[in-house]
Coordinates of C-alpha atoms and ligand atoms in Angstrom, one line a residue:
X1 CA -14.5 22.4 -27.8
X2 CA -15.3 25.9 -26.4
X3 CA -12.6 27.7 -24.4
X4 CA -12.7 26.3 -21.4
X5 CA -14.3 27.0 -17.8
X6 CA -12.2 24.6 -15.6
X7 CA -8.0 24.7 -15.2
X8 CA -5.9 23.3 -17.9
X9 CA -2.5 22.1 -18.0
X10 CA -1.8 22.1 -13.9
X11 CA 1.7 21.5 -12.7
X12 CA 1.7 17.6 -11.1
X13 CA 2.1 18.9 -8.1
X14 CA -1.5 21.1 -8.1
X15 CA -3.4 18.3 -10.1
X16 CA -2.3 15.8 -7.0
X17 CA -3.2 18.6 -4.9
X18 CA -6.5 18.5 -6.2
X19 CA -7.7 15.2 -6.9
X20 CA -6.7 14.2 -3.4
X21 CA -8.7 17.8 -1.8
X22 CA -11.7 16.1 -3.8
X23 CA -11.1 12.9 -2.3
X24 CA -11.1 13.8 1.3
X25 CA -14.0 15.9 1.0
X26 CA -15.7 12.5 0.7
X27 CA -16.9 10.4 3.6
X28 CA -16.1 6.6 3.4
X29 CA -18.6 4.0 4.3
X30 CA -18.2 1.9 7.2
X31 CA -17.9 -1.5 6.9
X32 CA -17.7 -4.1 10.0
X33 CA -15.7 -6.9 8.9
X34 CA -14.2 -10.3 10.4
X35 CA -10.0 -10.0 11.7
X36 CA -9.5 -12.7 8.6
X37 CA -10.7 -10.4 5.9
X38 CA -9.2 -6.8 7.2
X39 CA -6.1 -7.0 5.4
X40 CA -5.9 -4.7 2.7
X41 CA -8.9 -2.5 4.5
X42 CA -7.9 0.6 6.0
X43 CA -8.5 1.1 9.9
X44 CA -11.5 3.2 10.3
X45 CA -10.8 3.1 14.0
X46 CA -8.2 3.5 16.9
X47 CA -7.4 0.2 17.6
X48 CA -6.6 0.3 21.5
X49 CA -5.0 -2.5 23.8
X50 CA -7.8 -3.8 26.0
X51 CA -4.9 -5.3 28.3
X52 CA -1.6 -5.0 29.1
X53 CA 0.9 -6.5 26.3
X54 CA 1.8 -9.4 27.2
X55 CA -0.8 -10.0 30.2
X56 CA 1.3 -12.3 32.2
X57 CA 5.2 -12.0 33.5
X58 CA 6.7 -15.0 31.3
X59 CA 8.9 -16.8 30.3
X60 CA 11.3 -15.5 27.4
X61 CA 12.8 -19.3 27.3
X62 CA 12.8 -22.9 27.9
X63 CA 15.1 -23.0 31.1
X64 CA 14.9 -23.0 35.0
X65 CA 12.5 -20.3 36.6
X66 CA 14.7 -19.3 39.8
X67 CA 14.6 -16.6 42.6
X68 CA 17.2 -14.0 41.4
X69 CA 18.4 -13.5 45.1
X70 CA 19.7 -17.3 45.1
X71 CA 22.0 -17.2 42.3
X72 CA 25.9 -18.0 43.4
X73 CA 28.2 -15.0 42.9
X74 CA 31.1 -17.3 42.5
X75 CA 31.0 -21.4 42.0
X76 CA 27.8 -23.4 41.8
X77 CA 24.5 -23.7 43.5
X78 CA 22.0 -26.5 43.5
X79 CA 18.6 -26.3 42.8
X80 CA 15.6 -28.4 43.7
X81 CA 13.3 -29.4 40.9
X82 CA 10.0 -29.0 42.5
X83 CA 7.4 -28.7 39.3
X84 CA 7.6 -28.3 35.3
X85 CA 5.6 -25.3 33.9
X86 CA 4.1 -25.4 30.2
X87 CA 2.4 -22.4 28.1
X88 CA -0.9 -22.4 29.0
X89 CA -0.9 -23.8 32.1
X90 CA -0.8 -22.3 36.1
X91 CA 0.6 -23.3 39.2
X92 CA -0.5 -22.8 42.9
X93 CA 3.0 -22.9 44.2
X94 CA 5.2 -20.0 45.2
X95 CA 8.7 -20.9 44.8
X96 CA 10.6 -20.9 47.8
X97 CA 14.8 -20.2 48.7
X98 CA 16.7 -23.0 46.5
X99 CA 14.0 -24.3 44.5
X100 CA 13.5 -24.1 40.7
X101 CA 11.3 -24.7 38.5
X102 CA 11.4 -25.7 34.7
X103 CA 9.7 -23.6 32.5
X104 CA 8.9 -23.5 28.9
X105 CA 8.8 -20.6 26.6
X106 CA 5.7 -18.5 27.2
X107 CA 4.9 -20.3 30.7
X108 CA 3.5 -17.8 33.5
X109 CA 6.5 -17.3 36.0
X110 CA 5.7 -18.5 39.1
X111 CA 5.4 -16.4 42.4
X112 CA 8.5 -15.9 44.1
X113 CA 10.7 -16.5 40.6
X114 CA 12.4 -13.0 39.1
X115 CA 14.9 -14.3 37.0
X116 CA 15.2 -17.7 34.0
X117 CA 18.3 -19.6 33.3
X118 CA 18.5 -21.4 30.3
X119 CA 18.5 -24.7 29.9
X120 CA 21.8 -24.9 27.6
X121 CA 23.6 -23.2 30.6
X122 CA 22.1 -25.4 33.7
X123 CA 23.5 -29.3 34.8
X124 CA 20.6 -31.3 35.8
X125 CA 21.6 -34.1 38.3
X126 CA 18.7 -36.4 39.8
X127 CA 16.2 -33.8 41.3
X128 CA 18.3 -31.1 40.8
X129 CA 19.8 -28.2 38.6
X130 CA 23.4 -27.1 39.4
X131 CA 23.4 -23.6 38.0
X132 CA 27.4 -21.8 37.7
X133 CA 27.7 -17.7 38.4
X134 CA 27.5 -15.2 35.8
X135 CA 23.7 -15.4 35.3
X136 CA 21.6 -12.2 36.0
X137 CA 19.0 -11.6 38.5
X138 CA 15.9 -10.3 36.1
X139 CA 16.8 -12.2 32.5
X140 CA 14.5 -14.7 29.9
X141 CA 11.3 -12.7 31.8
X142 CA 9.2 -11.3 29.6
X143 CA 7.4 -9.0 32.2
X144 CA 3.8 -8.0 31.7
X145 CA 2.4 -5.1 29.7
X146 CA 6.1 -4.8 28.6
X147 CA 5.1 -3.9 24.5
X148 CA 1.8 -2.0 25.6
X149 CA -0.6 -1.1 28.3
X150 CA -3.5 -1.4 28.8
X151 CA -5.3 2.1 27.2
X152 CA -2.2 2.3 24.8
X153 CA -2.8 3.2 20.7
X154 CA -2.1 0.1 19.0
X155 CA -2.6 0.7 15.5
X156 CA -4.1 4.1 14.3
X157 CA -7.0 4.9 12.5
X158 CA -5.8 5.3 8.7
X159 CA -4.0 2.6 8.9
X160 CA -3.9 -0.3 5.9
X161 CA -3.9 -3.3 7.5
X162 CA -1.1 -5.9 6.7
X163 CA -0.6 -9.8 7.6
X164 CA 1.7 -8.2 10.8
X165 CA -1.3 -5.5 11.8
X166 CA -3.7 -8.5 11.8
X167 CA -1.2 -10.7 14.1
X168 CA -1.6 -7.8 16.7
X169 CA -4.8 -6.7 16.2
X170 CA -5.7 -10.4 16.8
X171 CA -3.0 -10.5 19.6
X172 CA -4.9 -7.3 21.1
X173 CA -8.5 -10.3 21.0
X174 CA -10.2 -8.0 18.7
X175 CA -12.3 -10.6 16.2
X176 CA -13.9 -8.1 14.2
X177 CA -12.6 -4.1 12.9
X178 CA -14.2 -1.5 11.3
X179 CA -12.4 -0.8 8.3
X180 CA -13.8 1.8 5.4
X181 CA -15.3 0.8 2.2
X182 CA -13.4 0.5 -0.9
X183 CA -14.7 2.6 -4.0
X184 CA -16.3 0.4 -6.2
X185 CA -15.0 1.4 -9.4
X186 CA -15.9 0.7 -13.2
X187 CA -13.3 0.7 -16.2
X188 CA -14.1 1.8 -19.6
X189 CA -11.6 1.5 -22.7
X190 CA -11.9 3.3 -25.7
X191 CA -10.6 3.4 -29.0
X192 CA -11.9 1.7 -32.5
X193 CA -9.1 0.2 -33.1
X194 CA -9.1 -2.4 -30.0
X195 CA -9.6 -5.8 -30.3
X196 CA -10.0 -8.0 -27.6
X197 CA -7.2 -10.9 -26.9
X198 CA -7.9 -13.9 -28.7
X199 CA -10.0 -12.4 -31.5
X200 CA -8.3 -11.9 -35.2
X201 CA -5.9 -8.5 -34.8
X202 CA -5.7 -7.2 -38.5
X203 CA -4.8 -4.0 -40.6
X204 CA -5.3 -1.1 -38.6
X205 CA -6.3 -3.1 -35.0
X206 CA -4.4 -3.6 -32.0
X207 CA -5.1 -5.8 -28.9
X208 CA -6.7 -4.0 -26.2
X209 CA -4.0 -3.9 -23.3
X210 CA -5.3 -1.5 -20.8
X211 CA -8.4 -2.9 -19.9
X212 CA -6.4 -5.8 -18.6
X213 CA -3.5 -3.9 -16.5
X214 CA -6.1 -1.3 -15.1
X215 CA -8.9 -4.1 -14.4
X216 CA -6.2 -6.0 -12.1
X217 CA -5.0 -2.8 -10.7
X218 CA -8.0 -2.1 -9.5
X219 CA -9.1 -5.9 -8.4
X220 CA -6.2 -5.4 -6.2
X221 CA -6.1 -4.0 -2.7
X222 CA -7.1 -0.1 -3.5
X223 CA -10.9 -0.9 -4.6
X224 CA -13.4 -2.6 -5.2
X225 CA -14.1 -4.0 -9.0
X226 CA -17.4 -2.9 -10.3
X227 CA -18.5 -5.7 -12.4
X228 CA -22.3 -4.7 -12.6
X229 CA -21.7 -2.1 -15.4
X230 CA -18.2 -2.1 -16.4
X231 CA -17.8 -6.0 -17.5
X232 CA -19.2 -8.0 -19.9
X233 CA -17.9 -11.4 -20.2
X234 CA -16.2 -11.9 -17.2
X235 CA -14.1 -9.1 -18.3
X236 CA -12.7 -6.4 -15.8
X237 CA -13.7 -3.6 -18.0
X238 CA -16.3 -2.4 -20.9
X239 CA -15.2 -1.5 -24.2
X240 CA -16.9 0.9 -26.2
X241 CA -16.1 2.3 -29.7
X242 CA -15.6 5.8 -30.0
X243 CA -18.9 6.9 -30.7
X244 CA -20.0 9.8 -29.2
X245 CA -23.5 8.5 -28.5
X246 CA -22.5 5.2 -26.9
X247 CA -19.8 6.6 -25.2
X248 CA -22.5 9.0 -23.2
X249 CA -24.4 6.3 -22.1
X250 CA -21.7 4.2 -21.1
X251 CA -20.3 6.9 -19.0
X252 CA -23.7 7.6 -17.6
X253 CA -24.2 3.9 -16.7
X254 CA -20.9 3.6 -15.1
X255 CA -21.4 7.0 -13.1
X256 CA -24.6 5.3 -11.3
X257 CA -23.3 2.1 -10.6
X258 CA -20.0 3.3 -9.3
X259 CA -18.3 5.7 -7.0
X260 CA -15.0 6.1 -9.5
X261 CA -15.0 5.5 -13.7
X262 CA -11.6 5.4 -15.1
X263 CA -11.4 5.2 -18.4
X264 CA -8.2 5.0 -21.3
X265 CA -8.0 6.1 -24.4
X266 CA -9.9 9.2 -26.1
X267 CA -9.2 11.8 -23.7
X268 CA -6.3 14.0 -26.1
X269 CA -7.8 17.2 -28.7
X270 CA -7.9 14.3 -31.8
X271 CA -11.1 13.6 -33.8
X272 CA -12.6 10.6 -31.9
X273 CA -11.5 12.2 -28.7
X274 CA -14.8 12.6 -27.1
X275 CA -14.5 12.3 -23.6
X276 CA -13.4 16.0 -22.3
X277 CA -16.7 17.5 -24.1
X278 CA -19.0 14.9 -22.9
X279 CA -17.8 15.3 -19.1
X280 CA -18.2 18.9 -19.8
X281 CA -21.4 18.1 -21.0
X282 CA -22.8 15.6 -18.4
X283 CA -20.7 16.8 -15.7
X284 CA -18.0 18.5 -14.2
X285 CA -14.2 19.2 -15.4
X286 CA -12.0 19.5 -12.5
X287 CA -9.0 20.1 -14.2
X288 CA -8.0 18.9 -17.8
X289 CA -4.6 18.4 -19.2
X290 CA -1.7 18.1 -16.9
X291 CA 2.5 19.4 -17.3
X292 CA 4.0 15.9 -17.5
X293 CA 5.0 13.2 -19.3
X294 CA 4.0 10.7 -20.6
X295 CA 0.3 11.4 -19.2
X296 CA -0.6 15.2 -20.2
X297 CA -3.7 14.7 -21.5
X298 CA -5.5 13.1 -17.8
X299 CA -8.8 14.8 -17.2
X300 CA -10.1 14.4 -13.6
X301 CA -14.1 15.3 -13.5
X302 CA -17.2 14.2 -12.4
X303 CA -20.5 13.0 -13.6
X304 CA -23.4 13.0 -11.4
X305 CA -21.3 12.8 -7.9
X306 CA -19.2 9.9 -9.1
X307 CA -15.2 10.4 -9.9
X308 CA -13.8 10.4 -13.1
X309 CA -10.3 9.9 -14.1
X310 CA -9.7 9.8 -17.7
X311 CA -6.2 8.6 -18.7
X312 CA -4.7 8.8 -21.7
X313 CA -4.8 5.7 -23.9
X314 CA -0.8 5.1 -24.8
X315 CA -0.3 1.8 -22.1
X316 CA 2.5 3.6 -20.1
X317 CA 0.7 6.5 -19.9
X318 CA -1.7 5.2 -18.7
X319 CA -0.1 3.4 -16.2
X320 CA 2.0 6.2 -14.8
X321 CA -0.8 8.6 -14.5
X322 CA -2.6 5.6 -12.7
X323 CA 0.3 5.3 -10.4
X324 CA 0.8 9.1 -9.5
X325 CA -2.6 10.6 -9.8
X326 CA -5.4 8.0 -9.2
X327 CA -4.2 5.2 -6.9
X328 CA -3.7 8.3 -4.6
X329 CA -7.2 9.1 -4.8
X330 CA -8.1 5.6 -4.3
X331 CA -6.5 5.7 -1.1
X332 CA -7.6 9.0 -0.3
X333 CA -11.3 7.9 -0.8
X334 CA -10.7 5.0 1.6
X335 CA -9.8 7.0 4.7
X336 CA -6.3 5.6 3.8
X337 CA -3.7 7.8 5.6
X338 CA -0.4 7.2 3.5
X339 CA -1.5 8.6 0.6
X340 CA 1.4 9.3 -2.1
X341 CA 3.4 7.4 -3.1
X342 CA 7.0 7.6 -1.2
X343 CA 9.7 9.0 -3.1
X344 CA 13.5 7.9 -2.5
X345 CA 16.7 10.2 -3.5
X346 CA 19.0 8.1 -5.9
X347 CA 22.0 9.9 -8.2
X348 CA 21.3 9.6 -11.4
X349 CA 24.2 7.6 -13.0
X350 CA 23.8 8.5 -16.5
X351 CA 22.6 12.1 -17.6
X352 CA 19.4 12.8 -18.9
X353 CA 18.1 15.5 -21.0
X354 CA 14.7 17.0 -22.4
X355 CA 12.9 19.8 -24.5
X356 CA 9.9 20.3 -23.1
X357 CA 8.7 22.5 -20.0
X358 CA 6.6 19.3 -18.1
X359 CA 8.0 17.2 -15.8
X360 CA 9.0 13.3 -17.1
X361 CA 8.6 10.8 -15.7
X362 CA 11.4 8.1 -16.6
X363 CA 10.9 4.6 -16.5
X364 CA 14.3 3.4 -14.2
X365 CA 16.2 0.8 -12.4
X366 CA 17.3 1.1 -8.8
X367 CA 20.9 0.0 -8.0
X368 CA 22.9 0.0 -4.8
X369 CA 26.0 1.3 -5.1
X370 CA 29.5 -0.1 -2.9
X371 CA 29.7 3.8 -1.1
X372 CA 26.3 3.0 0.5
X373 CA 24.2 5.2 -1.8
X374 CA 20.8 4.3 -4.2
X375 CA 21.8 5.1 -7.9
X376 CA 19.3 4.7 -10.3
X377 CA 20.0 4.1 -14.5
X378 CA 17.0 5.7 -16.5
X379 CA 16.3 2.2 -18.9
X380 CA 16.2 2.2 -22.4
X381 CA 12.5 1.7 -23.5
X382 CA 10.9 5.2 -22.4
X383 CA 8.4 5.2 -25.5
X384 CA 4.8 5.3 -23.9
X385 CA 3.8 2.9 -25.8
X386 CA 6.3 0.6 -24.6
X387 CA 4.3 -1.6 -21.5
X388 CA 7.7 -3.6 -21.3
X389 CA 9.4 -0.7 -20.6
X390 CA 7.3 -0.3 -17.6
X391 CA 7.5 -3.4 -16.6
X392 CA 11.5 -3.3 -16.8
X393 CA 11.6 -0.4 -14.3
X394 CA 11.2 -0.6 -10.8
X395 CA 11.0 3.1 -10.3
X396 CA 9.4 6.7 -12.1
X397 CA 12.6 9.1 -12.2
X398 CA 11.6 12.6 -11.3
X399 CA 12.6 14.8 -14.2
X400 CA 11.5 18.2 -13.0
X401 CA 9.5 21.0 -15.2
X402 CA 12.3 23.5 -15.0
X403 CA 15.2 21.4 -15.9
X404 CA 16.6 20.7 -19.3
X405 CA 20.0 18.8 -18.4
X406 CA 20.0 16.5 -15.2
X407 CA 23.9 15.2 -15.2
X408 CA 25.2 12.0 -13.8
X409 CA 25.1 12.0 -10.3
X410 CA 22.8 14.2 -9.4
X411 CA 20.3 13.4 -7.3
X412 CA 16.7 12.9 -8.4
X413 CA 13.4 11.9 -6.6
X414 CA 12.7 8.3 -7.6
X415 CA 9.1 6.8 -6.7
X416 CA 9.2 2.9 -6.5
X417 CA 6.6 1.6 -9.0
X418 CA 3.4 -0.4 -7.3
X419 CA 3.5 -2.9 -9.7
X420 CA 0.2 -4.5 -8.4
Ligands
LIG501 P1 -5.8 7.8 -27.4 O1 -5.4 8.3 -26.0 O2 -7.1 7.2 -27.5 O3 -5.4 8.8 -28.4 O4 -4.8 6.6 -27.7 C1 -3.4 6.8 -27.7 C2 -2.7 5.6 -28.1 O5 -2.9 4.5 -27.2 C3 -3.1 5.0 -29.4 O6 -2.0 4.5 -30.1 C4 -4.1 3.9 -29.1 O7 -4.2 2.9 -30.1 C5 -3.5 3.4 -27.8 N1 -4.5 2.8 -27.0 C6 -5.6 3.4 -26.6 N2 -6.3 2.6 -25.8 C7 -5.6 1.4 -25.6 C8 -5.8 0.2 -25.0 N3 -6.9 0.0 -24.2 N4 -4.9 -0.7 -25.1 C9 -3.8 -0.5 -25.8 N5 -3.5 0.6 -26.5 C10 -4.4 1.6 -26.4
LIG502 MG1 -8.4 6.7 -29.0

């Protein structure tokens, strides 16, 4: 390829820097969806309480609803059972000196009632509950607007929305959000010497893992699975040979039908890899080749306004530079607002050492240790080849550029491993 016009070899810390300023110079679509099919989505509004949080002073327990002011400092007091209050359901009555009522849990206090006693710690004789001292003038209420009020920010825009975020926004009577689209996204594997699962594997062939481990990545919550273009069969992904000429007009394909390609495989300086020239070629290169490992050769373009993340084609690779560099942008280009991934500082309990000037990401285990802090043992399998390595780890060890020797107990940056 001709010397270059577009960055090569960034640090990890500039090509996150700019994938994710690419990203966010991109508007999501809007999408207006039902409460039951929000989580996942990402809030593309402020989601305010209409109310106040809970509406209605309740009750915090099954019990007696009393007046506070009627409680016996000392000894007993009796109180007259004038009505039983469910959830749900009002009364007309205002409670009145040396009455009570029951109440269950979630029941609108009464008028005139302050305080509830519980039921465990009231005697119930005939008509009546005989309450002891010691109880407090306020308790078991749950008074209204005590969580929010009315006007208040209840979840903020930016926000993936969990099982618990539906539970209040539903709590808040919202029945339908605006979340922001998720990037539809196509997946192309390359490489002559993939075969597809269940097909003969001989000689010089190996089964085609990536396609698979990318195809339910992306099927997951961070996008949207392009099937138009970039399955055949049912299948997550396309495969194409690496053919200059069919690779061109798969890429093209994919670029109209999609908002993001990924692709594995093909992407290094070797023979058959044709991808940086033809992006080049039909597109832009925002930066090729990064400092890090395993995953240096990632190219990040575009072809005709649609993203392209090339990954290399070694599985772990592949999977690490999908973890650190594109579900990022995945997020970024749905308005999400938590965007990396969140690093942890663990001591290292075995020492580590490397040759190279890029930083290395090391397949590792997290482990608690007894003096309350994380530890983390770098695991055995580190080839990038090696998907049960991966798989064995539940976090990427930060091995920085500058660093040769990293001894034990030291402490590292470890980022937990989004293993779907
Ligand atoms: P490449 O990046 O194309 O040079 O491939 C690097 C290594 O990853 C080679 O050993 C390939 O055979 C292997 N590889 C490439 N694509 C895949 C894939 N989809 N599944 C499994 N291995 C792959
Ligand atoms: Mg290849």
């Amino acid at each position: 390829m001709p010397s270059s016009d577009f960055p090569m070899s960034l640090s990890l810390e500039e090509a996150q820097q700019r994938v994710v300023a690419v990203c966010k110079s991109r508007t999501p679509a809007i999408d207006t969806v039902p409460l039951q099919a929000t989580v996942g989505r990402v809030l593309a509004e402020h989601a305010l309480a209409a109310g106040d949080m809970p509406a209605l002073d309740n009750s915090a327990m099954d019990g007696f609803a009393v007046r506070g002011e009627d409680l016996p400092n000392d000894g007993e007091a009796r109180f007259q059972i004038v009505e039983t209050l469910l959830a749900g359901h009002d009364t007309r009555h205002v409670l009145g000196a040396g009455q009570c009522m029951r109440i269950m849990t979630g029941a609108r206090m009464p008028n005139g009632a302050d305080t509830v006693v519980i039921k465990e710690r009231v005697r119930v004789e005939a008509n009546f509950a005989i309450i002891g001292s010691g109880e407090r003038m306020g308790s078991n209420v749950r008074p209204r607007g005590e969580e929010m009020r009315a006007g208040q920010l209840a979840v903020e825009c930016g926000q993936r929305i969990r099982p618990t975020h539906a539970s209040l926004l539903a709590s808040l009577g919202m029945d339908r959000v605006r979340v922001f689209g998720k990037p539809r996204v196509s997946i192309i594997s390359t490489g002559d010497e993939l075969v597809m699962p269940g097909q003969p594997c001989s000689g010089a062939q190996i089964y085609n893992s990536n396609g698979f481990g990318l195809g339910a990545l992306i099927g997951g919550a961070d996008a949207r699975l392009n099937r138009v273009d970039g399955s055949t069969d049912g299948l997550p992904f396309r495969h194409v040979p690496d053919d200059r000429e069919q690779l061109r007009r798969a890429l093209l394909n994919a670029a109209r039908t999609s908002d993001v390609v990924i692709t594995s495989g093909g992407v290094s300086a070797g023979e058959a890899d044709h991808l940086p020239g033809l992006v080049r070629e039909l597109g832009r290169v925002h930066f090729w080749k990064v400092r890090l490992r395993p995953g240096m050769p990632f190219l990040f373009g575009e072809i005709e306004g649609t993203l392209l993340f090339c990954l290399p084609g070694n599985p772990v690779s592949s999977l690490v530079t999908f973890q650190i560099l594109v579900r990022p942008a995945l997020r970024a280009l749905q308005g999400d607002r938590d965007i990396h991934p969140r690093w942890l500082n663990a001591r290292l309990i075995e020492p580590v050492r490397k040759q190279h000037q890029r930083t290395e990401m090391l397949r590792g285990c997290l482990e608690s240790g007894e003096d309350g802090t994380l530890k983390v043992r770098v695991s055995g399998r580190q080839g990038s080849a090696m998907i049960s390595g991966m798989l064995a780890a539940d976090v990427l060890v930060e091995f920085p550029e500058s660093a040769q020797t990293l001894d034990a107990g030291q402490v590292v940056r470890v980022f937990p491993i989004q293993h779907d």
